[in-house]
Amino acid sequence: LYSADGMYRVRVWRVIDGRNKANLPYFFNSSIDGEGDTRLINVIINAMRNDSVQAFSPIDDRFTTPISFQEAMAAFGSGTDTSASYDLNGNIVGYQVRQKAIDPDSIYRFRLKEEWVFNKRDGKTYVRILGIAPLISYTMSDGSVADNSEHAAFWIYYPDLRTALVRSLIPNPMNAGGTITWEQVFENRLFTSRVIKSTLDAQNGYTKTPLTPAQGDNIQQQLNNLSKQMWRGRYAY
């Protein structure tokens, strides 16, 4: 895509809830468990740990402040465990600090940052995912979740993550015995989500607070209609 060919560029932020009925076959497939877990949160964590995919602080969603793997994991409140190492005689010879395991079932909501671009060269609208963030909430001392406390644990620049997504195969719910990659799930939009913010209607303050479901649906409809209008040539260019 060339900048001069973009008739419009709209930023959209949306939330995917893995518990949604349409998302369950991918995000909570019963075949995705045990060793070699390919749940999305584990794919992201392994990409950071093993492939040096950079995590960014959630202070903004512009990928401005890199953070370490340990800092990213600390956002989940998982902390670390220290265990002793022994020699053959049972004597302690050292200590090993390990990151506590994260329950993948507890991370089921993700925020996406996207850019919708209409390319006048081929008359198509392209949706480019720019970032992805696992969402968490603050937990009170009694174990309850604080109201309105959901926030991004950290951000990952999506293009950096695509290699790991391509390598991660999960059972394909539409093809018995077949598989599909996480990259195909995202690029083919095989998920249901809700728009929570957009630059499309900033004059109404929609970018300042999360959109209501009705406002989110309105933004999505505007995006769909704008694409159709461009395709039909209702805008001169």
Short mmCIF file of C-alpha atoms in Angstrom, two decimals:
data_model
loop_
_atom_site.label_atom_id
_atom_site.label_comp_id
_atom_site.label_asym_id
_atom_site.label_seq_id
_atom_site.Cartn_x
_atom_site.Cartn_y
_atom_site.Cartn_z
CA LEU A 1 0.00 0.00 0.00
CA TYR A 2 1.30 3.44 -0.96
CA SER A 3 0.35 6.48 1.10
CA ALA A 4 -0.82 8.38 -1.99
CA ASP A 5 -3.26 5.57 -2.83
CA GLY A 6 -5.04 5.65 0.53
CA MET A 7 -8.37 7.44 0.16
CA TYR A 8 -8.95 7.20 3.88
CA ARG A 9 -7.18 5.84 6.94
CA VAL A 10 -9.24 5.09 10.02
CA ARG A 11 -7.84 3.85 13.32
CA VAL A 12 -10.02 1.38 15.18
CA TRP A 13 -9.58 -0.24 18.58
CA ARG A 14 -11.61 -3.36 19.32
CA VAL A 15 -11.84 -6.08 21.97
CA ILE A 16 -12.01 -9.82 21.32
CA ASP A 17 -13.63 -11.87 24.07
CA GLY A 18 -12.59 -15.52 23.82
CA ARG A 19 -15.71 -16.54 25.75
CA ASN A 20 -17.95 -15.33 22.93
CA LYS A 21 -19.70 -18.30 21.31
CA ALA A 22 -18.23 -17.49 17.89
CA ASN A 23 -14.70 -17.25 19.35
CA LEU A 24 -14.78 -20.35 21.55
CA PRO A 25 -13.74 -22.81 18.80
CA TYR A 26 -10.45 -20.93 18.36
CA PHE A 27 -9.69 -19.39 21.74
CA PHE A 28 -10.91 -22.22 23.96
CA ASN A 29 -10.68 -25.29 21.76
CA SER A 30 -10.69 -28.39 23.98
CA SER A 31 -7.80 -29.81 21.94
CA ILE A 32 -5.57 -26.88 22.89
CA ASP A 33 -4.15 -27.86 26.24
CA GLY A 34 -1.29 -29.60 28.00
CA GLU A 35 2.35 -29.44 26.94
CA GLY A 36 2.96 -27.51 23.76
CA ASP A 37 -0.09 -25.35 24.50
CA THR A 38 -0.96 -23.15 21.52
CA ARG A 39 -3.47 -20.91 23.26
CA LEU A 40 -3.02 -17.36 22.06
CA ILE A 41 -1.64 -15.97 25.33
CA ASN A 42 0.99 -18.74 25.44
CA VAL A 43 1.96 -18.08 21.83
CA ILE A 44 2.50 -14.41 22.72
CA ILE A 45 4.50 -15.22 25.86
CA ASN A 46 6.68 -17.78 24.07
CA ALA A 47 7.32 -15.32 21.23
CA MET A 48 8.61 -12.78 23.74
CA ARG A 49 10.67 -15.32 25.65
CA ASN A 50 12.08 -17.40 22.79
CA ASP A 51 11.93 -15.18 19.69
CA SER A 52 12.84 -11.82 21.23
CA VAL A 53 9.51 -10.26 20.24
CA GLN A 54 9.48 -6.90 22.00
CA ALA A 55 6.79 -6.01 24.52
CA PHE A 56 5.81 -2.38 25.06
CA SER A 57 4.49 -0.57 28.11
CA PRO A 58 0.71 -0.01 28.25
CA ILE A 59 1.23 3.66 29.13
CA ASP A 60 0.16 4.25 25.52
CA ASP A 61 -0.66 2.18 22.45
CA ARG A 62 1.96 3.73 20.16
CA PHE A 63 4.75 1.25 21.03
CA THR A 64 6.94 4.00 22.46
CA THR A 65 8.33 2.37 25.63
CA PRO A 66 9.96 -1.09 25.38
CA ILE A 67 9.83 -3.25 28.50
CA SER A 68 11.63 -6.43 29.46
CA PHE A 69 10.10 -9.89 29.44
CA GLN A 70 10.15 -9.89 33.26
CA GLU A 71 8.33 -6.55 33.37
CA ALA A 72 5.70 -7.83 30.96
CA MET A 73 5.13 -10.96 33.05
CA ALA A 74 4.95 -8.91 36.25
CA ALA A 75 1.88 -7.18 34.82
CA PHE A 76 -0.03 -10.44 35.33
CA GLY A 77 0.92 -10.42 39.00
CA SER A 78 2.53 -13.82 38.57
CA GLY A 79 5.82 -12.96 40.29
CA THR A 80 8.65 -15.44 40.64
CA ASP A 81 9.48 -18.61 42.55
CA THR A 82 12.89 -19.39 43.99
CA SER A 83 13.92 -23.03 44.21
CA ALA A 84 17.10 -24.61 45.50
CA SER A 85 19.50 -26.69 43.36
CA TYR A 86 21.15 -29.74 44.98
CA ASP A 87 24.25 -31.80 44.25
CA LEU A 88 24.35 -35.62 44.30
CA ASN A 89 24.88 -35.58 48.08
CA GLY A 90 21.78 -33.51 48.74
CA ASN A 91 23.66 -30.31 49.49
CA ILE A 92 22.31 -26.97 48.27
CA VAL A 93 24.63 -25.60 45.60
CA GLY A 94 22.60 -22.67 44.41
CA TYR A 95 19.20 -21.18 43.81
CA GLN A 96 17.17 -20.77 40.66
CA VAL A 97 14.59 -18.04 40.12
CA ARG A 98 11.75 -18.97 37.78
CA GLN A 99 8.72 -17.08 36.54
CA LYS A 100 5.49 -18.44 37.97
CA ALA A 101 3.21 -20.09 35.42
CA ILE A 102 0.21 -18.14 34.14
CA ASP A 103 -3.14 -19.86 33.82
CA PRO A 104 -4.03 -19.43 30.13
CA ASP A 105 -7.72 -19.77 30.95
CA SER A 106 -7.53 -16.54 32.96
CA ILE A 107 -6.49 -14.46 29.90
CA TYR A 108 -9.36 -14.51 27.45
CA ARG A 109 -9.79 -10.89 26.31
CA PHE A 110 -7.49 -9.12 23.86
CA ARG A 111 -7.42 -5.59 22.48
CA LEU A 112 -6.53 -4.94 18.84
CA LYS A 113 -5.38 -1.69 17.28
CA GLU A 114 -6.17 -1.56 13.57
CA GLU A 115 -5.93 0.70 10.56
CA TRP A 116 -8.62 0.59 7.86
CA VAL A 117 -7.29 1.84 4.53
CA PHE A 118 -9.14 2.16 1.22
CA ASN A 119 -6.70 1.67 -1.64
CA LYS A 120 -7.91 3.57 -4.71
CA ARG A 121 -5.46 1.64 -6.91
CA ASP A 122 -7.41 -1.61 -6.64
CA GLY A 123 -10.63 -0.35 -5.05
CA LYS A 124 -10.30 -2.48 -1.93
CA THR A 125 -10.38 -1.79 1.78
CA TYR A 126 -7.51 -3.30 3.73
CA VAL A 127 -7.57 -3.87 7.47
CA ARG A 128 -4.10 -3.86 8.96
CA ILE A 129 -3.67 -5.01 12.55
CA LEU A 130 -1.06 -2.81 14.21
CA GLY A 131 -1.01 -4.12 17.76
CA ILE A 132 -2.41 -6.67 20.17
CA ALA A 133 -2.63 -6.51 23.96
CA PRO A 134 -3.83 -9.10 26.50
CA LEU A 135 -6.33 -7.53 28.89
CA ILE A 136 -6.33 -7.95 32.66
CA SER A 137 -8.19 -6.42 35.60
CA TYR A 138 -7.13 -5.47 39.09
CA THR A 139 -7.99 -8.04 41.76
CA MET A 140 -8.91 -6.95 45.27
CA SER A 141 -7.49 -8.57 48.42
CA ASP A 142 -10.69 -10.58 48.82
CA GLY A 143 -10.29 -12.04 45.33
CA SER A 144 -12.99 -9.93 43.69
CA VAL A 145 -12.29 -7.99 40.50
CA ALA A 146 -12.33 -4.20 40.72
CA ASP A 147 -15.02 -2.56 38.61
CA ASN A 148 -13.95 -0.80 35.41
CA SER A 149 -10.31 -1.79 35.99
CA GLU A 150 -9.69 -3.69 32.74
CA HIS A 151 -6.49 -2.56 31.05
CA ALA A 152 -3.75 -3.75 28.72
CA ALA A 153 -1.04 -5.79 30.40
CA PHE A 154 1.37 -4.77 27.62
CA TRP A 155 1.33 -4.18 23.88
CA ILE A 156 2.92 -6.23 21.09
CA TYR A 157 3.53 -4.79 17.63
CA TYR A 158 1.50 -7.22 15.52
CA PRO A 159 3.84 -7.43 12.49
CA ASP A 160 6.60 -8.63 14.85
CA LEU A 161 4.30 -11.37 16.16
CA ARG A 162 3.17 -12.73 12.79
CA THR A 163 6.04 -15.20 12.45
CA ALA A 164 5.02 -16.87 15.70
CA LEU A 165 1.36 -16.83 14.67
CA VAL A 166 2.17 -18.49 11.35
CA ARG A 167 4.01 -21.29 13.15
CA SER A 168 1.22 -21.92 15.65
CA LEU A 169 -1.24 -24.55 14.44
CA ILE A 170 -4.58 -25.09 16.15
CA PRO A 171 -7.45 -27.46 15.30
CA ASN A 172 -9.67 -26.06 12.56
CA PRO A 173 -13.29 -26.16 13.81
CA MET A 174 -14.51 -25.90 10.20
CA ASN A 175 -12.47 -28.85 8.95
CA ALA A 176 -12.51 -32.05 11.01
CA GLY A 177 -8.96 -33.28 11.39
CA GLY A 178 -7.56 -30.14 9.78
CA THR A 179 -5.53 -27.33 11.27
CA ILE A 180 -5.34 -23.58 10.92
CA THR A 181 -2.76 -21.05 12.08
CA TRP A 182 -3.37 -18.15 14.42
CA GLU A 183 -2.21 -15.86 11.62
CA GLN A 184 -5.06 -17.15 9.43
CA VAL A 185 -7.54 -16.58 12.25
CA PHE A 186 -6.56 -12.91 12.42
CA GLU A 187 -5.92 -12.17 8.75
CA ASN A 188 -9.18 -13.85 7.67
CA ARG A 189 -11.10 -12.13 10.48
CA LEU A 190 -12.34 -15.42 11.93
CA PHE A 191 -13.40 -13.81 15.17
CA THR A 192 -16.14 -11.67 16.67
CA SER A 193 -15.21 -8.43 18.41
CA ARG A 194 -16.57 -5.11 19.63
CA VAL A 195 -15.32 -1.67 18.60
CA ILE A 196 -14.40 0.41 21.67
CA LYS A 197 -12.71 3.43 20.08
CA SER A 198 -12.19 4.95 16.65
CA THR A 199 -10.87 8.06 14.96
CA LEU A 200 -13.87 7.96 12.62
CA ASP A 201 -16.13 9.97 14.89
CA ALA A 202 -13.75 11.84 17.16
CA GLN A 203 -15.90 14.99 17.10
CA ASN A 204 -18.45 13.24 19.29
CA GLY A 205 -15.85 12.32 21.87
CA TYR A 206 -15.90 8.65 21.01
CA THR A 207 -12.12 8.48 21.28
CA LYS A 208 -12.08 9.70 24.88
CA THR A 209 -14.07 6.92 26.58
CA PRO A 210 -14.93 3.35 25.58
CA LEU A 211 -17.85 3.21 23.20
CA THR A 212 -21.09 1.66 24.29
CA PRO A 213 -22.06 -1.48 22.33
CA ALA A 214 -24.53 0.62 20.30
CA GLN A 215 -21.88 3.25 19.49
CA GLY A 216 -19.41 0.51 18.56
CA ASP A 217 -21.95 -1.04 16.21
CA ASN A 218 -22.54 2.38 14.70
CA ILE A 219 -18.82 2.85 14.02
CA GLN A 220 -18.59 -0.60 12.44
CA GLN A 221 -21.58 0.17 10.23
CA GLN A 222 -19.98 3.47 9.18
CA LEU A 223 -16.82 1.58 8.22
CA ASN A 224 -18.80 -0.93 6.19
CA ASN A 225 -20.81 1.79 4.46
CA LEU A 226 -17.73 3.89 3.76
CA SER A 227 -16.08 0.94 2.03
CA LYS A 228 -19.19 0.35 -0.10
CA GLN A 229 -19.43 4.03 -1.04
CA MET A 230 -15.80 4.14 -2.08
CA TRP A 231 -16.26 0.99 -4.12
CA ARG A 232 -19.27 2.46 -5.93
CA GLY A 233 -17.33 5.61 -6.75
CA ARG A 234 -19.52 8.01 -4.80
CA TYR A 235 -16.42 9.93 -3.77
CA ALA A 236 -14.37 11.66 -6.44
CA TYR A 237 -10.67 10.91 -6.53
#
